[in-house]
Coordinates of N, CA and C in Angstrom, one line a residue:
X1 N 107.9 106.8 104.0 CA 107.4 107.0 102.6 C 106.1 107.8 102.7
X2 N 105.3 107.6 103.7 CA 104.1 108.4 103.8 C 104.4 109.9 104.0
X3 N 105.4 110.2 104.7 CA 105.8 111.6 104.9 C 106.2 112.3 103.6
X4 N 106.8 111.5 102.8 CA 107.2 112.1 101.5 C 106.0 112.3 100.6
X5 N 105.1 111.4 100.6 CA 103.8 111.6 99.9 C 103.0 112.8 100.4
X6 N 103.0 113.0 101.7 CA 102.3 114.1 102.3 C 102.9 115.4 101.8
X7 N 104.3 115.5 101.7 CA 104.9 116.7 101.3 C 104.7 116.9 99.8
X8 N 104.6 115.9 99.0 CA 104.5 116.0 97.5 C 103.1 116.3 97.1
X9 N 102.1 115.7 97.8 CA 100.7 115.9 97.4 C 100.0 116.8 98.3
X10 N 99.0 117.4 97.7 CA 98.2 118.4 98.4 C 96.7 118.0 98.3
X11 N 95.8 118.7 99.0 CA 94.4 118.4 98.9 C 93.9 118.6 97.5
X12 N 94.3 119.6 96.8 CA 93.9 119.8 95.4 C 94.3 118.8 94.5
X13 N 95.4 118.1 94.7 CA 95.9 117.0 93.9 C 94.9 115.9 93.9
X14 N 94.3 115.7 95.1 CA 93.3 114.6 95.2 C 92.1 115.0 94.4
X15 N 91.7 116.2 94.4 CA 90.6 116.7 93.6 C 90.9 116.5 92.1
X16 N 92.1 116.8 91.7 CA 92.5 116.7 90.3 C 92.4 115.2 89.9
X17 N 92.9 114.3 90.7 CA 92.8 112.9 90.4 C 91.4 112.4 90.4
X18 N 90.6 112.9 91.3 CA 89.2 112.5 91.3 C 88.4 113.0 90.0
X19 N 88.7 114.2 89.6 CA 88.1 114.7 88.4 C 88.6 114.0 87.2
X20 N 89.9 113.6 87.2 CA 90.4 112.9 86.0 C 89.7 111.5 85.9
X21 N 89.5 110.8 87.1 CA 88.9 109.5 87.0 C 87.5 109.6 86.5
X22 N 86.7 110.6 87.0 CA 85.4 110.8 86.5 C 85.3 111.2 85.0
X23 N 86.2 112.0 84.6 CA 86.2 112.4 83.2 C 86.6 111.3 82.3
X24 N 87.7 110.6 82.7 CA 88.2 109.6 81.8 C 87.3 108.4 81.7
X25 N 86.4 108.2 82.7 CA 85.5 107.1 82.5 C 84.3 107.4 81.6
X26 N 84.1 108.7 81.4 CA 83.0 109.2 80.6 C 83.3 109.7 79.2
X27 N 84.6 109.6 78.9 CA 85.0 110.0 77.5 C 84.5 109.0 76.5
X28 N 84.2 109.5 75.3 CA 83.9 108.6 74.2 C 85.2 108.5 73.4
X29 N 86.0 107.5 73.6 CA 87.3 107.4 73.1 C 87.3 107.2 71.6
X30 N 86.2 106.8 71.0 CA 86.2 106.7 69.5 C 85.9 108.1 68.9
X31 N 85.4 109.0 69.7 CA 85.1 110.3 69.1 C 85.5 111.4 70.1
X32 N 86.8 111.6 70.2 CA 87.3 112.6 71.2 C 87.3 114.0 70.5
X33 N 86.8 115.0 71.3 CA 86.8 116.3 70.8 C 88.2 117.0 71.2
X34 N 88.4 118.1 70.6 CA 89.7 118.8 70.9 C 89.8 119.2 72.4
X35 N 88.7 119.5 73.0 CA 88.8 119.8 74.5 C 89.1 118.5 75.3
X36 N 88.6 117.4 74.9 CA 89.0 116.1 75.5 C 90.5 115.8 75.4
X37 N 91.0 116.0 74.2 CA 92.4 115.8 73.9 C 93.3 116.8 74.7
X38 N 92.8 118.0 74.8 CA 93.6 119.0 75.6 C 93.6 118.7 77.1
X39 N 92.4 118.2 77.6 CA 92.4 117.8 79.0 C 93.3 116.6 79.2
X40 N 93.3 115.6 78.3 CA 94.2 114.5 78.5 C 95.7 114.9 78.5
X41 N 96.0 115.8 77.6 CA 97.4 116.3 77.5 C 97.8 117.1 78.8
X42 N 96.9 117.9 79.3 CA 97.2 118.7 80.5 C 97.3 117.8 81.7
X43 N 96.4 116.7 81.8 CA 96.6 115.8 82.9 C 97.9 115.0 82.8
X44 N 98.3 114.6 81.6 CA 99.6 114.0 81.4 C 100.7 114.9 81.9
X45 N 100.7 116.2 81.5 CA 101.7 117.1 81.9 C 101.7 117.3 83.4
X46 N 100.5 117.3 84.0 CA 100.4 117.4 85.5 C 101.0 116.2 86.2
X47 N 100.7 115.0 85.6 CA 101.3 113.8 86.1 C 102.8 113.7 86.1
X48 N 103.4 114.2 85.0 CA 104.8 114.2 84.8 C 105.4 115.2 85.8
X49 N 104.9 116.4 85.9 CA 105.4 117.4 86.9 C 105.2 116.9 88.3
X50 N 104.2 116.1 88.6 CA 104.0 115.6 90.0 C 105.0 114.5 90.3
X51 N 105.4 113.7 89.3 CA 106.4 112.7 89.5 C 107.8 113.4 89.7
X52 N 108.1 114.5 89.0 CA 109.3 115.2 89.2 C 109.3 115.8 90.6
X53 N 108.2 116.4 91.0 CA 108.2 116.9 92.4 C 108.4 115.8 93.4
X54 N 107.8 114.7 93.2 CA 107.9 113.5 94.1 C 109.4 113.1 94.2
X55 N 110.1 113.1 93.1 CA 111.5 112.7 93.0 C 112.3 113.8 93.8
X56 N 112.0 115.0 93.6 CA 112.8 116.1 94.3 C 112.6 116.0 95.8
X57 N 111.4 115.8 96.2 CA 111.1 115.7 97.7 C 111.8 114.5 98.2
X58 N 111.8 113.4 97.5 CA 112.4 112.1 97.9 C 113.9 112.3 98.1
X59 N 114.6 113.0 97.1 CA 116.0 113.2 97.2 C 116.4 114.1 98.3
X60 N 115.6 115.1 98.5 CA 115.8 116.1 99.6 C 115.7 115.4 101.0
X61 N 114.7 114.5 101.1 CA 114.5 113.8 102.4 C 115.6 112.8 102.6
X62 N 116.1 112.2 101.5 CA 117.2 111.2 101.6 C 118.5 111.9 102.0
X63 N 118.7 113.1 101.5 CA 119.9 113.8 101.8 C 119.9 114.3 103.3
X64 N 118.8 114.5 103.8 CA 118.7 115.0 105.2 C 119.1 113.9 106.2
X65 N 119.0 112.7 105.9 CA 119.3 111.6 106.8 C 120.7 111.3 106.9

């Protein structure tokens, strides 16, 4: 399973997750700006595409065995 995660994730993905944690902890959720909402939507899109990539890598590795 670790090999699949290594193939699906990259160093920059770690930076994206770190930036998301830092930004999400500092958001004023009662008064979100348009930029905050756009960042949240783009992070959600990135997360969905990362899950799709993880599924594709997993199925390719499973088929090789």
